[in-house]
Amino acid sequence: MALMPVTESMFLIAESREHPMHVGGLQLFVPAGEPHDLADEIHRRFTGGEVHDLFRKRPGRPVDIVGKLAWSRETDIDFEYHVRRVVLPSPGRIRELFQFLSLHHSTPLDRYRPMWELHIVEGLADGRIALYTKVHHSLVDGVSALKLMLNTLTEDPDDRNGVATWDPSLFDGKPKRRSPSTLERITGGLSTGLGLAGDMFDFVPAAARIGLRALRDEGAQLPLRAPRTMFNVPIGGARRFAADTWSIERMRSVAEGLDITLNDVVLAMCAGALRAYLLGENALPESPLIAMVPVSLRKPGEGDAAGNSVTTILCNLGTHESDPMTRLQCITESTTRGKDMMRELNTLESLAFGAVTMLPLLFGPVPGFVRSTPPPFNVIISNVPGSPKELYWNGARLDGIYPASIVCDGMALNITVASNGDSLNFGLVGCRRSVPHLQRMLTHLETSLQELEKAA
């Protein structure tokens, strides 16, 4: 067995039936020929051949104890279980596809097997083929999950050598892992308990240094200062998924006109949409919402590494302001201060800051904790870079990538964005009970972008 670093085991420790900890993604392909032929080819290629060790990892047994601390390896992959082929019910609209994804994104992965699934979805009325994948967050983060999928694609529409995400050839014959951080320096002879103790020993002084630096920077947004909202409540296990696409050119025009970054435009769109949604629910707090924004610590060339290498900054969304430009000013000032603080931290300190920020969510399942403690932040907004060029799998054009991430007690809404060609794709996941009418957020996102375009 191989010992897990804390950055992986924390997702298994925090998981329950109501709080599955997997990341997912929906990919839409336009077939070069008949849709059924593409589905046949994907199924054939994805249910044979070798499987990289990353996709053979499963929690050790017994899973309730060892399985949260150490990895074991599956020798024989049951493709019939992991790769599934389904047909949407008539009339095969995007609505039926999102209903399918909402249902399956609510279901935890089996810890007695390698924790991943792939669903080949046929039956869309427009002839496209959908792939829905979900992989446990202990195996990959959002950046590496997207990068692994992109590795299977090519810019050549005539290429017919498409393989599965887990094909060892994509890893150059060996696992691509980042250089071990201090957090992960674990001597092979140490026991599981001593290894975890060493992780915590490294984390404590790093967290202390972060506290001192953050307190010196009066403008930096700190955890546990967010207002309580309808999103910061205990949640059930059912999920709802909604998604839509916007032109990068539209957003880039706004960014250039207002002299801000594309990521600032994304945050401003989300801020305006959240304000409008909460006003519609008569639930807008007087204080501004705080977003947790993941920041990848991967260096160039490490995007397809396994594991997790992510920290966070906290962003004031300015939702108490009705004017979109005033909201935007709150956002840009907050992100600038957060990035300035991160530049002063080394890699371990950055990881520790992210862990400390997320720590209250681990106590969410404790009865009464969410209702009696202030939320560390109100919503998660992630921006995962994709490819600026059109990509293909065996001649089928990738028409969209829509991320589906995690929600949990105290954090009922997650917004993740991924780029694809000249499009930016928003994937929203919410607790079905706590975030009603999630699809309305899509309309509010468009309205928010229009407001920014007028200002620009």
XYZ file of C-alpha atoms in Angstrom:
456
model
C 0.000 0.000 0.000
C 1.059 3.606 -0.638
C 0.400 6.284 1.947
C -1.810 9.195 0.865
C -0.695 12.785 1.361
C -3.128 14.903 3.387
C -4.154 16.789 0.237
C -5.671 13.520 -1.057
C -6.929 11.819 2.125
C -8.897 14.932 3.194
C -11.404 14.333 0.380
C -12.000 10.748 1.490
C -12.297 11.738 5.151
C -14.858 14.442 4.341
C -16.982 12.247 2.044
C -20.362 10.805 3.003
C -23.469 9.601 1.160
C -24.854 13.140 1.122
C -21.487 14.674 0.253
C -19.794 12.804 -2.609
C -16.307 14.187 -3.305
C -15.830 13.612 -7.009
C -15.201 16.065 -9.820
C -17.002 15.548 -13.092
C -17.127 16.802 -16.617
C -19.467 16.761 -19.574
C -17.960 16.724 -23.075
C -20.061 17.105 -26.218
C -18.796 15.810 -29.569
C -20.080 16.442 -33.086
C -19.576 13.148 -35.009
C -17.833 13.155 -38.375
C -20.237 10.405 -39.487
C -23.167 8.618 -37.862
C -23.613 9.253 -34.096
C -24.071 5.550 -33.372
C -20.795 4.737 -35.129
C -18.949 7.250 -32.915
C -20.517 5.786 -29.771
C -19.497 2.288 -30.920
C -15.920 3.451 -31.541
C -15.627 5.212 -28.185
C -16.967 2.160 -26.361
C -14.612 -0.173 -28.210
C -11.512 1.942 -27.585
C -12.432 2.661 -23.956
C -13.088 -0.943 -22.912
C -9.812 -2.517 -23.919
C -6.095 -2.062 -23.645
C -3.895 -1.095 -20.730
C -4.837 1.161 -17.840
C -2.433 3.615 -16.219
C -1.690 3.152 -12.507
C -3.535 6.373 -11.615
C -6.778 4.711 -12.730
C -5.945 1.477 -10.897
C -5.629 3.138 -7.489
C -8.349 2.359 -4.974
C -8.617 2.912 -1.208
C -6.964 0.268 0.921
C -9.058 -2.168 2.925
C -10.832 -1.982 5.262
C -12.063 1.134 3.441
C -13.523 2.769 6.580
C -10.077 2.971 8.225
C -7.120 2.185 5.966
C -9.037 3.371 2.890
C -8.872 6.975 4.089
C -5.118 6.877 4.592
C -3.507 4.589 2.006
C -3.875 3.519 -1.624
C -3.892 -0.028 -2.948
C -3.845 -1.175 -6.578
C -6.535 -2.944 -8.610
C -5.084 -5.654 -10.860
C -8.107 -6.314 -13.077
C -10.234 -3.387 -14.286
C -13.936 -4.218 -14.722
C -14.596 -2.141 -17.845
C -18.227 -3.254 -17.955
C -18.696 -1.443 -14.631
C -16.525 1.633 -15.212
C -17.514 2.395 -18.844
C -21.271 2.624 -19.357
C -23.373 3.277 -22.435
C -26.778 4.943 -22.083
C -29.483 6.473 -24.293
C -31.399 9.578 -23.268
C -35.199 9.435 -23.189
C -37.142 11.252 -25.906
C -37.116 14.048 -27.001
C -33.358 14.065 -26.295
C -32.956 17.732 -25.413
C -30.165 19.291 -23.407
C -32.703 19.325 -20.583
C -32.803 15.507 -20.530
C -28.995 15.403 -20.640
C -28.700 17.740 -17.648
C -31.301 15.679 -15.752
C -29.196 12.559 -16.377
C -26.053 14.301 -15.182
C -27.789 15.762 -12.111
C -28.901 12.289 -11.051
C -25.550 10.554 -11.563
C -23.487 13.386 -10.088
C -25.417 12.828 -6.847
C -24.152 9.251 -6.449
C -20.857 8.497 -4.633
C -18.194 6.374 -6.283
C -17.577 2.826 -5.071
C -14.559 2.756 -2.728
C -14.021 -0.950 -3.357
C -13.047 -0.176 -6.948
C -10.864 2.448 -8.638
C -12.927 5.583 -8.147
C -13.884 6.690 -11.646
C -16.719 6.212 -14.132
C -17.334 7.176 -17.763
C -20.796 7.340 -19.355
C -21.223 7.382 -23.155
C -24.540 9.183 -23.726
C -26.499 8.776 -26.979
C -29.948 9.969 -27.985
C -29.423 13.731 -28.236
C -31.814 15.084 -30.864
C -29.082 17.165 -32.500
C -26.920 14.064 -33.110
C -24.108 14.944 -30.725
C -22.543 12.336 -28.452
C -21.932 13.220 -24.800
C -19.327 11.832 -22.431
C -19.905 12.277 -18.710
C -16.914 11.416 -16.547
C -16.511 11.537 -12.811
C -13.294 10.944 -10.882
C -12.737 11.185 -7.146
C -11.100 14.426 -6.021
C -8.502 12.427 -4.077
C -7.107 11.268 -7.442
C -7.192 14.513 -9.425
C -8.035 18.180 -9.041
C -9.973 20.176 -11.624
C -6.882 21.267 -13.559
C -5.370 17.785 -13.889
C -8.764 16.202 -14.689
C -9.284 18.580 -17.615
C -5.694 18.186 -18.789
C -5.957 14.398 -18.805
C -9.067 14.603 -20.964
C -7.468 17.091 -23.360
C -4.484 14.745 -23.762
C -6.750 12.309 -25.624
C -7.618 14.918 -28.284
C -5.810 16.269 -31.328
C -5.957 19.351 -33.538
C -6.014 17.076 -36.613
C -9.583 16.192 -37.723
C -8.194 13.318 -39.838
C -6.395 11.614 -36.945
C -7.963 8.263 -36.062
C -5.668 7.193 -33.226
C -7.910 8.287 -30.349
C -7.376 6.538 -27.020
C -8.982 6.576 -23.572
C -8.024 9.002 -20.817
C -6.343 6.218 -18.878
C -4.159 4.931 -21.730
C -0.549 4.645 -20.451
C 0.801 6.150 -23.700
C -0.567 9.537 -22.600
C 1.750 9.402 -19.598
C 4.904 8.617 -21.614
C 5.061 5.219 -20.011
C 5.303 6.524 -16.450
C 3.175 8.517 -14.031
C 3.543 12.280 -14.443
C 3.690 13.626 -10.934
C 4.733 16.977 -9.605
C 7.946 17.137 -7.559
C 7.127 16.093 -4.000
C 6.453 19.004 -1.697
C 7.602 19.087 1.897
C 4.059 18.030 2.700
C 4.563 14.780 0.798
C 8.091 13.844 1.858
C 7.287 10.598 3.580
C 9.981 8.022 4.161
C 8.952 4.596 2.883
C 9.588 2.870 6.184
C 7.327 5.113 8.256
C 3.939 3.898 9.327
C 0.715 5.561 8.223
C 0.251 7.274 11.572
C 3.774 8.702 11.647
C 3.404 9.918 8.073
C 0.236 11.831 8.858
C 1.834 13.254 11.989
C 4.725 14.495 9.857
C 2.286 16.196 7.486
C 0.617 18.009 10.351
C 4.004 18.915 11.871
C 4.880 20.699 8.618
C 1.465 22.334 8.341
C 1.326 23.965 11.791
C 4.289 26.383 11.488
C 3.299 27.161 7.894
C -0.223 28.069 9.003
C 1.182 30.261 11.787
C 3.357 32.190 9.317
C 0.352 32.660 7.046
C -1.675 34.125 9.893
C 0.981 36.696 10.694
C 1.417 37.716 7.061
C -2.320 37.927 6.428
C -2.911 40.050 9.530
C -0.179 42.459 8.421
C -1.950 42.889 5.098
C -5.100 44.678 6.195
C -6.627 44.488 2.719
C -6.400 40.716 2.360
C -9.673 38.826 2.655
C -9.530 36.306 5.511
C -11.682 33.223 6.197
C -14.713 33.252 8.529
C -15.683 36.835 7.619
C -18.367 36.021 5.053
C -22.062 36.767 5.692
C -24.502 33.916 6.172
C -26.541 33.208 3.037
C -29.024 30.653 1.732
C -26.026 28.786 0.235
C -24.329 28.277 3.613
C -26.618 25.629 5.064
C -26.607 21.842 5.612
C -27.446 20.119 2.326
C -28.928 16.858 1.100
C -27.458 14.373 -1.333
C -29.436 15.326 -4.476
C -27.780 17.646 -6.992
C -28.886 19.860 -9.838
C -26.622 20.696 -12.793
C -26.935 23.641 -15.181
C -24.537 24.877 -17.857
C -24.168 27.325 -20.720
C -21.555 28.788 -23.060
C -20.348 32.334 -23.700
C -18.035 33.708 -26.358
C -14.510 34.446 -25.164
C -14.393 37.278 -27.719
C -17.304 39.031 -25.970
C -15.600 38.701 -22.618
C -12.180 39.692 -23.974
C -13.711 42.876 -25.415
C -15.013 43.736 -21.951
C -11.628 42.969 -20.378
C -9.766 45.168 -22.849
C -12.307 47.973 -22.608
C -12.136 48.054 -18.814
C -8.411 47.184 -18.535
C -9.023 44.076 -16.432
C -8.279 40.360 -16.805
C -10.559 37.740 -18.325
C -10.793 36.124 -14.891
C -12.020 39.442 -13.462
C -14.800 39.405 -16.074
C -15.779 35.865 -14.996
C -15.906 36.895 -11.331
C -17.882 40.045 -12.169
C -20.394 38.012 -14.207
C -20.826 35.635 -11.276
C -21.131 38.499 -8.791
C -23.906 40.158 -10.799
C -25.695 36.842 -11.298
C -25.488 35.940 -7.602
C -26.834 39.360 -6.594
C -29.779 39.060 -9.019
C -30.516 35.472 -7.961
C -30.494 36.313 -4.244
C -32.678 39.386 -4.824
C -35.144 37.130 -6.614
C -35.174 34.813 -3.602
C -35.437 37.792 -1.210
C -32.195 36.534 0.381
C -29.488 39.098 -0.446
C -27.380 39.887 2.661
C -26.277 43.439 3.441
C -22.611 42.412 3.466
C -20.855 41.344 0.235
C -20.562 37.679 -0.662
C -17.080 36.159 -0.462
C -15.973 33.690 -3.137
C -13.300 31.057 -2.686
C -11.222 31.038 -5.887
C -8.881 28.029 -6.366
C -5.406 28.864 -7.651
C -3.256 26.153 -9.237
C 0.302 25.824 -7.910
C 1.385 23.699 -10.860
C 4.363 24.863 -12.851
C 4.321 24.817 -16.672
C 4.237 21.217 -17.898
C 2.677 19.861 -14.694
C -0.947 20.307 -15.713
C -1.466 16.567 -16.252
C 0.175 15.518 -12.995
C -1.816 13.326 -10.681
C -3.013 14.377 -7.249
C -3.891 17.840 -5.985
C -1.772 20.988 -6.113
C -4.173 23.825 -5.449
C -4.475 26.675 -2.972
C -7.116 29.401 -2.688
C -7.644 33.121 -2.492
C -10.770 34.762 -1.126
C -12.512 37.408 -3.231
C -14.964 40.118 -2.168
C -17.682 39.977 -4.851
C -19.196 43.361 -3.994
C -22.756 41.998 -4.153
C -23.939 44.715 -1.747
C -23.383 47.239 -4.548
C -26.052 47.734 -7.220
C -23.690 49.397 -9.695
C -21.734 46.817 -11.764
C -18.630 49.031 -11.963
C -18.502 49.472 -8.196
C -18.827 45.692 -7.819
C -16.012 45.248 -10.315
C -13.778 47.595 -8.317
C -14.393 45.511 -5.172
C -13.443 42.375 -7.087
C -10.245 43.680 -8.677
C -8.991 45.220 -5.432
C -9.703 42.008 -3.536
C -8.068 39.656 -6.055
C -5.007 41.920 -6.335
C -4.464 41.839 -2.580
C -5.025 38.100 -2.456
C -2.495 37.462 -5.219
C 0.002 39.817 -3.576
C -0.274 37.819 -0.357
C 0.193 34.519 -2.226
C 3.384 35.800 -3.862
C 4.909 36.163 -0.401
C 4.202 32.522 0.482
C 6.242 29.485 -0.469
C 4.549 26.377 -1.871
C 3.970 24.722 1.506
C 2.552 27.910 3.004
C 0.250 28.318 0.006
C -1.009 24.743 0.378
C -1.489 25.325 4.101
C -3.480 28.504 3.490
C -5.780 26.593 1.138
C -6.179 23.800 3.694
C -6.934 26.253 6.522
C -9.485 28.046 4.328
C -11.241 24.760 3.527
C -10.909 23.267 7.014
C -14.326 24.430 8.343
C -16.034 22.499 5.532
C -14.603 19.246 6.924
C -16.629 19.820 10.107
C -19.834 20.455 8.148
C -21.329 17.006 8.889
C -20.978 17.604 12.668
C -24.525 18.320 13.915
C -25.086 22.040 14.450
C -21.655 23.136 13.175
C -22.804 24.850 9.961
C -25.658 26.701 11.654
C -23.614 27.860 14.651
C -20.364 29.007 12.975
C -19.754 31.753 10.401
C -19.111 30.476 6.862
C -15.481 30.616 5.705
C -16.798 31.897 2.338
C -20.112 31.811 0.467
C -19.485 30.218 -2.916
C -16.727 28.505 -4.894
C -15.835 29.966 -8.314
C -13.168 28.108 -10.327
C -11.714 28.975 -13.732
C -9.930 26.034 -15.367
C -7.991 26.789 -18.581
C -8.633 24.543 -21.565
C -7.390 24.731 -25.153
C -7.739 27.802 -27.427
C -7.875 25.585 -30.532
C -10.518 23.269 -31.950
C -9.900 19.680 -30.883
C -11.018 16.302 -32.195
C -11.296 12.682 -31.112
C -11.196 10.298 -34.091
C -12.645 13.020 -36.328
C -15.406 14.044 -33.911
C -15.151 17.735 -33.005
C -15.197 18.685 -29.339
C -18.160 21.059 -29.102
C -18.105 21.868 -25.399
C -16.628 21.092 -21.977
C -18.821 21.675 -18.944
C -17.311 21.078 -15.491
C -19.331 19.580 -12.636
C -17.693 19.992 -9.258
C -18.378 19.536 -5.531
C -20.853 20.999 -3.061
C -21.053 20.133 0.631
C -22.577 21.153 3.968
C -22.203 24.905 4.299
C -21.424 25.305 0.573
C -24.499 24.528 -1.534
C -23.346 26.133 -4.810
C -20.269 25.660 -6.980
C -19.500 27.524 -10.223
C -16.710 26.145 -12.418
C -15.642 27.556 -15.781
C -13.606 25.843 -18.512
C -12.470 27.221 -21.861
C -12.807 25.386 -25.155
C -11.735 26.956 -28.446
C -13.377 30.385 -28.608
C -15.908 29.574 -25.874
C -16.039 29.787 -22.101
C -18.268 27.117 -20.574
C -19.941 27.610 -17.182
C -20.908 24.511 -15.182
C -23.070 25.080 -12.089
C -23.717 22.439 -9.434
C -26.100 23.079 -6.548
C -27.918 21.224 -3.814
C -31.300 20.429 -5.332
C -33.167 21.448 -2.177
C -31.114 24.439 -1.016
C -30.621 26.171 -4.388
C -34.018 26.175 -6.155
C -34.346 27.106 -9.839
C -30.593 26.877 -10.427
C -31.111 27.381 -14.170
C -32.128 31.001 -13.491
C -28.485 31.712 -12.719
C -27.723 31.224 -16.420
C -30.061 34.060 -17.395
C -28.545 36.263 -14.699
C -25.030 35.508 -15.995
C -26.010 36.756 -19.459
C -27.619 39.890 -18.008
C -24.517 40.543 -15.920
C -22.275 40.271 -18.996
C -24.524 42.691 -20.891
C -24.156 45.214 -18.049
C -20.374 44.943 -18.259
C -20.485 45.336 -22.044
C -22.445 48.575 -21.685
C -19.927 49.841 -19.138
C -17.011 48.958 -21.425
